[in-house]
Amino acid sequence: MPPPPGIQARLDWAIRTARDAGELLLASFRTDVAAHGKDRGIVTELDRRAERLIAGSLAEAFPGDGLVAEEGTGRDATSGYRWVVDPLDGTTNYVAGLPMFAVSLGCLAESGGATVLGVVHAPVFGETFTAVRGLGLRGGVGGPGRPARPGPDDLGAAVFIVNKAYHPAALLWAVAGGLMASVRAFRTFGCVSLDLALVAAGRADGLVLLPADPWDVAAGLLLVEEAGLVAGGLDGGPDPTGRHGILATSPSLFPSAAVLLDPSPLPG
């Protein structure tokens, strides 16, 4: 099934622009970047500069496309497409000099609200993960020239990523402690979009994410879906927004992982 009209041009633009934003971020990586507090997390001038780069490029390439970006840039859509953008996902890592940060661009169809393409670019690693709805995951699978690692059939052999998002660490343990005690290992990297991309590419066997914002997950959830994996809310229902948290893993592991989660401590 061919993609909707204009999607290939938008995918090409998103890959190019995510890499341009990544180059901007790399130019100041591991320098003295000042961070300032905001309602949730921190923000730097690099977040804002990367967002301006993406917004300006979008306005030139697709002036009718809408935009919702983490640092507040917004524009209504007249073309039927709306972008949900995190210009620097993993700001805390970036400021600390840790390499786990990414640029995330998701494009949604205004009719129905489904994400139709997603791009997650990890500048330090030089990897770009992409997906178009119905056409599968591209890039990043297993690494250059390698197939994805076959996933295990039991939780005791699985490696899961966990991410508390903006919440206290104690909440993550309250919700996911049973699962973390049951898997072979768990890792925390602090970059939601990259976490989702790594699971989609078979580098990890699953992700538990506490409630997050749409720009954190818009692109990454499509990567997971197009990789043939399952993503649902921590409350057991579907959650394409991340507002109820996310469990993402293989169809074979999802039921046994879900029963070990306790969503009752989650706010709201």
PDB file of C-alpha atoms in Angstrom:
ATOM      1  CA  MET A   1       0.000   0.000   0.000  1.00  0.00           C
ATOM      2  CA  PRO A   2       1.591   3.317  -1.040  1.00  0.00           C
ATOM      3  CA  PRO A   3       1.974   6.038   1.597  1.00  0.00           C
ATOM      4  CA  PRO A   4      -0.438   8.994   1.583  1.00  0.00           C
ATOM      5  CA  PRO A   5       0.359  11.855  -0.833  1.00  0.00           C
ATOM      6  CA  GLY A   6       3.330  13.939   0.235  1.00  0.00           C
ATOM      7  CA  ILE A   7       4.584  11.538   2.913  1.00  0.00           C
ATOM      8  CA  GLN A   8       7.796  10.569   1.126  1.00  0.00           C
ATOM      9  CA  ALA A   9       8.728  14.238   0.694  1.00  0.00           C
ATOM     10  CA  ARG A  10       7.992  14.837   4.374  1.00  0.00           C
ATOM     11  CA  LEU A  11      10.039  11.817   5.407  1.00  0.00           C
ATOM     12  CA  ASP A  12      13.006  13.025   3.366  1.00  0.00           C
ATOM     13  CA  TRP A  13      12.658  16.482   4.920  1.00  0.00           C
ATOM     14  CA  ALA A  14      12.366  15.086   8.451  1.00  0.00           C
ATOM     15  CA  ILE A  15      15.479  12.917   8.113  1.00  0.00           C
ATOM     16  CA  ARG A  16      17.498  15.805   6.705  1.00  0.00           C
ATOM     17  CA  THR A  17      16.234  18.289   9.297  1.00  0.00           C
ATOM     18  CA  ALA A  18      16.709  15.944  12.258  1.00  0.00           C
ATOM     19  CA  ARG A  19      20.306  15.447  11.186  1.00  0.00           C
ATOM     20  CA  ASP A  20      20.795  19.204  10.755  1.00  0.00           C
ATOM     21  CA  ALA A  21      19.455  19.757  14.279  1.00  0.00           C
ATOM     22  CA  GLY A  22      21.719  16.978  15.502  1.00  0.00           C
ATOM     23  CA  GLU A  23      24.753  18.693  14.003  1.00  0.00           C
ATOM     24  CA  LEU A  24      23.773  21.900  15.767  1.00  0.00           C
ATOM     25  CA  LEU A  25      23.532  20.032  19.074  1.00  0.00           C
ATOM     26  CA  LEU A  26      26.830  18.222  18.569  1.00  0.00           C
ATOM     27  CA  ALA A  27      28.645  21.503  17.955  1.00  0.00           C
ATOM     28  CA  SER A  28      28.017  22.484  21.597  1.00  0.00           C
ATOM     29  CA  PHE A  29      27.989  19.012  23.173  1.00  0.00           C
ATOM     30  CA  ARG A  30      30.272  18.693  26.196  1.00  0.00           C
ATOM     31  CA  THR A  31      30.787  22.411  26.389  1.00  0.00           C
ATOM     32  CA  ASP A  32      29.593  24.682  29.186  1.00  0.00           C
ATOM     33  CA  VAL A  33      25.874  24.711  28.357  1.00  0.00           C
ATOM     34  CA  ALA A  34      23.712  26.557  30.879  1.00  0.00           C
ATOM     35  CA  ALA A  35      20.503  24.814  31.946  1.00  0.00           C
ATOM     36  CA  HIS A  36      17.422  26.463  33.426  1.00  0.00           C
ATOM     37  CA  GLY A  37      14.519  24.906  35.275  1.00  0.00           C
ATOM     38  CA  LYS A  38      11.035  24.742  33.784  1.00  0.00           C
ATOM     39  CA  ASP A  39       7.755  23.198  34.868  1.00  0.00           C
ATOM     40  CA  ARG A  40       9.097  19.706  34.230  1.00  0.00           C
ATOM     41  CA  GLY A  41      12.794  19.093  33.728  1.00  0.00           C
ATOM     42  CA  ILE A  42      15.295  21.596  32.373  1.00  0.00           C
ATOM     43  CA  VAL A  43      15.808  23.573  29.183  1.00  0.00           C
ATOM     44  CA  THR A  44      18.871  25.037  27.478  1.00  0.00           C
ATOM     45  CA  GLU A  45      19.424  27.539  24.708  1.00  0.00           C
ATOM     46  CA  LEU A  46      20.333  24.552  22.529  1.00  0.00           C
ATOM     47  CA  ASP A  47      16.810  23.146  22.944  1.00  0.00           C
ATOM     48  CA  ARG A  48      15.454  26.470  21.720  1.00  0.00           C
ATOM     49  CA  ARG A  49      17.951  26.834  18.878  1.00  0.00           C
ATOM     50  CA  ALA A  50      17.227  23.342  17.604  1.00  0.00           C
ATOM     51  CA  GLU A  51      13.504  24.036  17.796  1.00  0.00           C
ATOM     52  CA  ARG A  52      13.898  27.279  15.829  1.00  0.00           C
ATOM     53  CA  LEU A  53      15.913  25.436  13.184  1.00  0.00           C
ATOM     54  CA  ILE A  54      13.209  22.787  12.795  1.00  0.00           C
ATOM     55  CA  ALA A  55      10.317  25.271  12.852  1.00  0.00           C
ATOM     56  CA  GLY A  56      11.942  27.557  10.303  1.00  0.00           C
ATOM     57  CA  SER A  57      12.769  24.694   7.976  1.00  0.00           C
ATOM     58  CA  LEU A  58       9.218  23.320   8.241  1.00  0.00           C
ATOM     59  CA  ALA A  59       7.680  26.707   7.473  1.00  0.00           C
ATOM     60  CA  GLU A  60       9.773  26.913   4.320  1.00  0.00           C
ATOM     61  CA  ALA A  61       9.289  23.319   3.148  1.00  0.00           C
ATOM     62  CA  PHE A  62       5.644  22.731   4.131  1.00  0.00           C
ATOM     63  CA  PRO A  63       4.050  26.036   5.135  1.00  0.00           C
ATOM     64  CA  GLY A  64       0.615  24.468   5.628  1.00  0.00           C
ATOM     65  CA  ASP A  65       1.796  21.862   8.132  1.00  0.00           C
ATOM     66  CA  GLY A  66       0.981  22.448  11.793  1.00  0.00           C
ATOM     67  CA  LEU A  67       3.519  22.241  14.587  1.00  0.00           C
ATOM     68  CA  VAL A  68       3.519  21.426  18.288  1.00  0.00           C
ATOM     69  CA  ALA A  69       7.003  21.530  19.812  1.00  0.00           C
ATOM     70  CA  GLU A  70       8.205  20.995  23.365  1.00  0.00           C
ATOM     71  CA  GLU A  71       9.576  24.490  23.941  1.00  0.00           C
ATOM     72  CA  GLY A  72       6.349  26.185  22.886  1.00  0.00           C
ATOM     73  CA  THR A  73       6.571  26.785  19.148  1.00  0.00           C
ATOM     74  CA  GLY A  74       3.193  26.163  17.544  1.00  0.00           C
ATOM     75  CA  ARG A  75       1.273  26.669  14.331  1.00  0.00           C
ATOM     76  CA  ASP A  76      -2.148  25.525  13.131  1.00  0.00           C
ATOM     77  CA  ALA A  77      -2.351  23.113  10.204  1.00  0.00           C
ATOM     78  CA  THR A  78      -4.044  23.842   6.901  1.00  0.00           C
ATOM     79  CA  SER A  79      -2.516  20.935   4.958  1.00  0.00           C
ATOM     80  CA  GLY A  80      -3.948  18.096   7.041  1.00  0.00           C
ATOM     81  CA  TYR A  81      -0.604  17.299   8.699  1.00  0.00           C
ATOM     82  CA  ARG A  82       0.726  18.307  12.109  1.00  0.00           C
ATOM     83  CA  TRP A  83       4.238  17.743  13.468  1.00  0.00           C
ATOM     84  CA  VAL A  84       4.922  16.890  17.110  1.00  0.00           C
ATOM     85  CA  VAL A  85       8.564  17.658  17.815  1.00  0.00           C
ATOM     86  CA  ASP A  86      11.086  17.273  20.607  1.00  0.00           C
ATOM     87  CA  PRO A  87      14.152  19.195  19.403  1.00  0.00           C
ATOM     88  CA  LEU A  88      16.377  17.808  22.169  1.00  0.00           C
ATOM     89  CA  ASP A  89      15.058  14.774  23.973  1.00  0.00           C
ATOM     90  CA  GLY A  90      17.309  13.939  26.904  1.00  0.00           C
ATOM     91  CA  THR A  91      18.361  17.454  27.876  1.00  0.00           C
ATOM     92  CA  THR A  92      19.628  16.281  31.281  1.00  0.00           C
ATOM     93  CA  ASN A  93      21.931  13.789  29.540  1.00  0.00           C
ATOM     94  CA  TYR A  94      23.044  16.444  27.060  1.00  0.00           C
ATOM     95  CA  VAL A  95      24.013  18.900  29.799  1.00  0.00           C
ATOM     96  CA  ALA A  96      25.843  16.164  31.710  1.00  0.00           C
ATOM     97  CA  GLY A  97      27.818  15.139  28.619  1.00  0.00           C
ATOM     98  CA  LEU A  98      26.081  11.776  28.295  1.00  0.00           C
ATOM     99  CA  PRO A  99      25.498  10.606  24.706  1.00  0.00           C
ATOM    100  CA  MET A 100      21.901   9.387  25.117  1.00  0.00           C
ATOM    101  CA  PHE A 101      19.938  12.247  23.570  1.00  0.00           C
ATOM    102  CA  ALA A 102      17.964  12.535  20.363  1.00  0.00           C
ATOM    103  CA  VAL A 103      15.944  14.681  17.980  1.00  0.00           C
ATOM    104  CA  SER A 104      12.387  13.389  17.552  1.00  0.00           C
ATOM    105  CA  LEU A 105       9.933  14.355  14.799  1.00  0.00           C
ATOM    106  CA  GLY A 106       6.508  12.759  14.418  1.00  0.00           C
ATOM    107  CA  CYS A 107       4.000  13.702  11.726  1.00  0.00           C
ATOM    108  CA  LEU A 108       0.307  13.197  12.483  1.00  0.00           C
ATOM    109  CA  ALA A 109      -2.653  13.209  10.118  1.00  0.00           C
ATOM    110  CA  GLU A 110      -5.153  15.785  11.372  1.00  0.00           C
ATOM    111  CA  SER A 111      -7.946  13.462  10.241  1.00  0.00           C
ATOM    112  CA  GLY A 112      -7.959  10.768  12.910  1.00  0.00           C
ATOM    113  CA  GLY A 113      -4.816  11.977  14.667  1.00  0.00           C
ATOM    114  CA  ALA A 114      -2.689   8.919  13.859  1.00  0.00           C
ATOM    115  CA  THR A 115       1.074   9.320  13.470  1.00  0.00           C
ATOM    116  CA  VAL A 116       1.936   8.633   9.831  1.00  0.00           C
ATOM    117  CA  LEU A 117       5.700   8.974  10.000  1.00  0.00           C
ATOM    118  CA  GLY A 118       8.338   9.148  12.679  1.00  0.00           C
ATOM    119  CA  VAL A 119      12.022  10.018  12.774  1.00  0.00           C
ATOM    120  CA  VAL A 120      14.321   9.664  15.783  1.00  0.00           C
ATOM    121  CA  HIS A 121      17.924  10.750  15.250  1.00  0.00           C
ATOM    122  CA  ALA A 122      20.667  10.019  17.792  1.00  0.00           C
ATOM    123  CA  PRO A 123      23.453  12.482  16.932  1.00  0.00           C
ATOM    124  CA  VAL A 124      26.330  11.004  18.936  1.00  0.00           C
ATOM    125  CA  PHE A 125      25.706   7.507  17.578  1.00  0.00           C
ATOM    126  CA  GLY A 126      25.070   8.735  14.043  1.00  0.00           C
ATOM    127  CA  GLU A 127      21.897   6.656  13.777  1.00  0.00           C
ATOM    128  CA  THR A 128      18.533   7.673  12.356  1.00  0.00           C
ATOM    129  CA  PHE A 129      15.513   5.468  13.010  1.00  0.00           C
ATOM    130  CA  THR A 130      12.505   6.037  10.752  1.00  0.00           C
ATOM    131  CA  ALA A 131       9.083   4.570  10.060  1.00  0.00           C
ATOM    132  CA  VAL A 132       6.149   5.284   7.762  1.00  0.00           C
ATOM    133  CA  ARG A 133       2.798   3.839   8.783  1.00  0.00           C
ATOM    134  CA  GLY A 134       2.214   0.580   6.982  1.00  0.00           C
ATOM    135  CA  LEU A 135       5.721   0.394   5.530  1.00  0.00           C
ATOM    136  CA  GLY A 136       7.709  -0.839   8.528  1.00  0.00           C
ATOM    137  CA  LEU A 137      10.759   0.313  10.451  1.00  0.00           C
ATOM    138  CA  ARG A 138      13.785   1.593   8.561  1.00  0.00           C
ATOM    139  CA  GLY A 139      17.281   2.222   9.826  1.00  0.00           C
ATOM    140  CA  GLY A 140      18.880   1.199  13.052  1.00  0.00           C
ATOM    141  CA  VAL A 141      17.702  -2.427  13.030  1.00  0.00           C
ATOM    142  CA  GLY A 142      20.488  -4.436  14.630  1.00  0.00           C
ATOM    143  CA  GLY A 143      23.057  -1.823  13.612  1.00  0.00           C
ATOM    144  CA  PRO A 144      24.672  -1.327  10.200  1.00  0.00           C
ATOM    145  CA  GLY A 145      24.142  -4.385   8.040  1.00  0.00           C
ATOM    146  CA  ARG A 146      22.873  -6.582  10.892  1.00  0.00           C
ATOM    147  CA  PRO A 147      19.423  -8.082  11.441  1.00  0.00           C
ATOM    148  CA  ALA A 148      17.598  -7.410  14.674  1.00  0.00           C
ATOM    149  CA  ARG A 149      18.602  -9.649  17.579  1.00  0.00           C
ATOM    150  CA  PRO A 150      15.934 -12.329  18.107  1.00  0.00           C
ATOM    151  CA  GLY A 151      14.043 -11.563  21.295  1.00  0.00           C
ATOM    152  CA  PRO A 152      13.559 -14.037  24.151  1.00  0.00           C
ATOM    153  CA  ASP A 153      10.315 -15.874  24.828  1.00  0.00           C
ATOM    154  CA  ASP A 154      10.451 -15.507  28.606  1.00  0.00           C
ATOM    155  CA  LEU A 155      10.905 -12.495  30.852  1.00  0.00           C
ATOM    156  CA  GLY A 156      13.736 -14.103  32.783  1.00  0.00           C
ATOM    157  CA  ALA A 157      15.947 -13.741  29.700  1.00  0.00           C
ATOM    158  CA  ALA A 158      14.766 -10.232  28.756  1.00  0.00           C
ATOM    159  CA  VAL A 159      16.504  -6.873  29.021  1.00  0.00           C
ATOM    160  CA  PHE A 160      14.089  -4.000  29.635  1.00  0.00           C
ATOM    161  CA  ILE A 161      14.610  -0.256  29.544  1.00  0.00           C
ATOM    162  CA  VAL A 162      12.831   1.737  32.260  1.00  0.00           C
ATOM    163  CA  ASN A 163      12.224   5.486  32.249  1.00  0.00           C
ATOM    164  CA  LYS A 164      10.571   7.526  34.969  1.00  0.00           C
ATOM    165  CA  ALA A 165       9.997  10.505  32.636  1.00  0.00           C
ATOM    166  CA  TYR A 166       9.250  13.574  34.793  1.00  0.00           C
ATOM    167  CA  HIS A 167       8.229  11.662  37.904  1.00  0.00           C
ATOM    168  CA  PRO A 168      10.037  10.754  41.147  1.00  0.00           C
ATOM    169  CA  ALA A 169      12.158   7.625  40.925  1.00  0.00           C
ATOM    170  CA  ALA A 170      10.159   6.077  43.761  1.00  0.00           C
ATOM    171  CA  LEU A 171       7.074   6.072  41.542  1.00  0.00           C
ATOM    172  CA  LEU A 172       8.882   4.010  38.918  1.00  0.00           C
ATOM    173  CA  TRP A 173       9.775   1.412  41.553  1.00  0.00           C
ATOM    174  CA  ALA A 174       6.201   1.373  42.862  1.00  0.00           C
ATOM    175  CA  VAL A 175       4.766   0.788  39.390  1.00  0.00           C
ATOM    176  CA  ALA A 176       7.409  -1.425  37.804  1.00  0.00           C
ATOM    177  CA  GLY A 177       9.322  -3.023  40.694  1.00  0.00           C
ATOM    178  CA  GLY A 178       7.696  -6.410  40.158  1.00  0.00           C
ATOM    179  CA  LEU A 179       8.721  -6.469  36.520  1.00  0.00           C
ATOM    180  CA  MET A 180      12.242  -5.195  37.183  1.00  0.00           C
ATOM    181  CA  ALA A 181      12.740  -8.010  39.684  1.00  0.00           C
ATOM    182  CA  SER A 182      11.646 -10.573  37.105  1.00  0.00           C
ATOM    183  CA  VAL A 183      13.731  -9.689  34.033  1.00  0.00           C
ATOM    184  CA  ARG A 184      17.353 -10.608  33.362  1.00  0.00           C
ATOM    185  CA  ALA A 185      18.421  -6.954  33.485  1.00  0.00           C
ATOM    186  CA  PHE A 186      17.032  -3.459  33.235  1.00  0.00           C
ATOM    187  CA  ARG A 187      18.641  -0.267  32.016  1.00  0.00           C
ATOM    188  CA  THR A 188      17.740   3.400  32.273  1.00  0.00           C
ATOM    189  CA  PHE A 189      19.005   5.838  29.634  1.00  0.00           C
ATOM    190  CA  GLY A 190      16.838   8.916  30.204  1.00  0.00           C
ATOM    191  CA  CYS A 191      15.782   9.599  26.604  1.00  0.00           C
ATOM    192  CA  VAL A 192      12.249   8.465  25.790  1.00  0.00           C
ATOM    193  CA  SER A 193      12.377   8.668  22.000  1.00  0.00           C
ATOM    194  CA  LEU A 194      15.699   6.823  21.867  1.00  0.00           C
ATOM    195  CA  ASP A 195      14.419   4.222  24.345  1.00  0.00           C
ATOM    196  CA  LEU A 196      11.495   3.483  22.012  1.00  0.00           C
ATOM    197  CA  ALA A 197      13.798   3.374  18.983  1.00  0.00           C
ATOM    198  CA  LEU A 198      16.150   0.918  20.686  1.00  0.00           C
ATOM    199  CA  VAL A 199      13.270  -1.401  21.545  1.00  0.00           C
ATOM    200  CA  ALA A 200      11.917  -1.132  18.000  1.00  0.00           C
ATOM    201  CA  ALA A 201      15.359  -2.016  16.618  1.00  0.00           C
ATOM    202  CA  GLY A 202      15.729  -5.060  18.857  1.00  0.00           C
ATOM    203  CA  ARG A 203      18.523  -3.654  21.020  1.00  0.00           C
ATOM    204  CA  ALA A 204      16.354  -4.154  24.123  1.00  0.00           C
ATOM    205  CA  ASP A 205      13.371  -6.413  24.693  1.00  0.00           C
ATOM    206  CA  GLY A 206      10.953  -3.903  26.181  1.00  0.00           C
ATOM    207  CA  LEU A 207      10.329  -0.507  27.738  1.00  0.00           C
ATOM    208  CA  VAL A 208       8.389   0.642  30.783  1.00  0.00           C
ATOM    209  CA  LEU A 209       7.752   4.379  30.632  1.00  0.00           C
ATOM    210  CA  LEU A 210       5.872   6.428  33.211  1.00  0.00           C
ATOM    211  CA  PRO A 211       3.397   9.036  31.858  1.00  0.00           C
ATOM    212  CA  ALA A 212       5.079  11.376  29.379  1.00  0.00           C
ATOM    213  CA  ASP A 213       4.182  14.100  26.885  1.00  0.00           C
ATOM    214  CA  PRO A 214       3.130  13.581  23.246  1.00  0.00           C
ATOM    215  CA  TRP A 215       6.373  15.009  21.812  1.00  0.00           C
ATOM    216  CA  ASP A 216       8.305  12.394  23.802  1.00  0.00           C
ATOM    217  CA  VAL A 217       6.522   9.464  22.186  1.00  0.00           C
ATOM    218  CA  ALA A 218       4.891  10.529  18.891  1.00  0.00           C
ATOM    219  CA  ALA A 219       7.701   9.291  16.650  1.00  0.00           C
ATOM    220  CA  GLY A 220       8.960   6.442  18.825  1.00  0.00           C
ATOM    221  CA  LEU A 221       5.608   4.725  19.250  1.00  0.00           C
ATOM    222  CA  LEU A 222       5.248   4.471  15.484  1.00  0.00           C
ATOM    223  CA  LEU A 223       8.720   2.891  15.286  1.00  0.00           C
ATOM    224  CA  VAL A 224       7.626   0.285  17.828  1.00  0.00           C
ATOM    225  CA  GLU A 225       4.360  -0.420  16.027  1.00  0.00           C
ATOM    226  CA  GLU A 226       5.995  -0.700  12.613  1.00  0.00           C
ATOM    227  CA  ALA A 227       8.562  -3.113  14.054  1.00  0.00           C
ATOM    228  CA  GLY A 228       5.692  -5.507  14.834  1.00  0.00           C
ATOM    229  CA  LEU A 229       5.808  -4.966  18.598  1.00  0.00           C
ATOM    230  CA  VAL A 230       3.009  -4.123  21.032  1.00  0.00           C
ATOM    231  CA  ALA A 231       2.622  -0.872  22.962  1.00  0.00           C
ATOM    232  CA  GLY A 232      -0.077  -0.164  25.520  1.00  0.00           C
ATOM    233  CA  GLY A 233      -0.676   1.978  28.565  1.00  0.00           C
ATOM    234  CA  LEU A 234       0.500   0.907  32.001  1.00  0.00           C
ATOM    235  CA  ASP A 235      -3.178   0.787  32.975  1.00  0.00           C
ATOM    236  CA  GLY A 236      -3.754  -2.003  30.470  1.00  0.00           C
ATOM    237  CA  GLY A 237      -5.479   0.074  27.804  1.00  0.00           C
ATOM    238  CA  PRO A 238      -4.216   1.523  24.533  1.00  0.00           C
ATOM    239  CA  ASP A 239      -2.398   4.828  24.906  1.00  0.00           C
ATOM    240  CA  PRO A 240      -1.078   6.511  21.758  1.00  0.00           C
ATOM    241  CA  THR A 241      -0.237   9.670  23.733  1.00  0.00           C
ATOM    242  CA  GLY A 242       1.875   8.329  26.595  1.00  0.00           C
ATOM    243  CA  ARG A 243      -0.303  10.106  29.173  1.00  0.00           C
ATOM    244  CA  HIS A 244      -0.954   6.827  31.013  1.00  0.00           C
ATOM    245  CA  GLY A 245       2.559   5.504  30.561  1.00  0.00           C
ATOM    246  CA  ILE A 246       3.722   2.873  28.119  1.00  0.00           C
ATOM    247  CA  LEU A 247       4.639  -0.783  28.135  1.00  0.00           C
ATOM    248  CA  ALA A 248       6.262  -1.694  24.821  1.00  0.00           C
ATOM    249  CA  THR A 249       7.568  -5.162  24.062  1.00  0.00           C
ATOM    250  CA  SER A 250       7.027  -8.206  21.858  1.00  0.00           C
ATOM    251  CA  PRO A 251       3.607  -9.845  21.555  1.00  0.00           C
ATOM    252  CA  SER A 252       4.973 -12.913  23.342  1.00  0.00           C
ATOM    253  CA  LEU A 253       6.259 -10.956  26.359  1.00  0.00           C
ATOM    254  CA  PHE A 254       3.522  -8.323  26.669  1.00  0.00           C
ATOM    255  CA  PRO A 255       0.971 -10.356  28.700  1.00  0.00           C
ATOM    256  CA  SER A 256       3.478 -11.661  31.243  1.00  0.00           C
ATOM    257  CA  ALA A 257       5.069  -8.228  31.614  1.00  0.00           C
ATOM    258  CA  ALA A 258       1.747  -6.412  31.987  1.00  0.00           C
ATOM    259  CA  VAL A 259       0.571  -8.537  34.916  1.00  0.00           C
ATOM    260  CA  LEU A 260       3.704  -7.590  36.885  1.00  0.00           C
ATOM    261  CA  LEU A 261       2.986  -3.844  36.653  1.00  0.00           C
ATOM    262  CA  ASP A 262       0.981  -1.980  39.283  1.00  0.00           C
ATOM    263  CA  PRO A 263      -0.505   1.181  37.747  1.00  0.00           C
ATOM    264  CA  SER A 264      -2.473   2.125  40.870  1.00  0.00           C
ATOM    265  CA  PRO A 265       0.160   4.604  42.209  1.00  0.00           C
ATOM    266  CA  LEU A 266       0.075   6.631  38.966  1.00  0.00           C
ATOM    267  CA  PRO A 267      -1.339  10.158  39.295  1.00  0.00           C
ATOM    268  CA  GLY A 268      -4.794  10.788  37.863  1.00  0.00           C
TER     269      GLY A 268
END
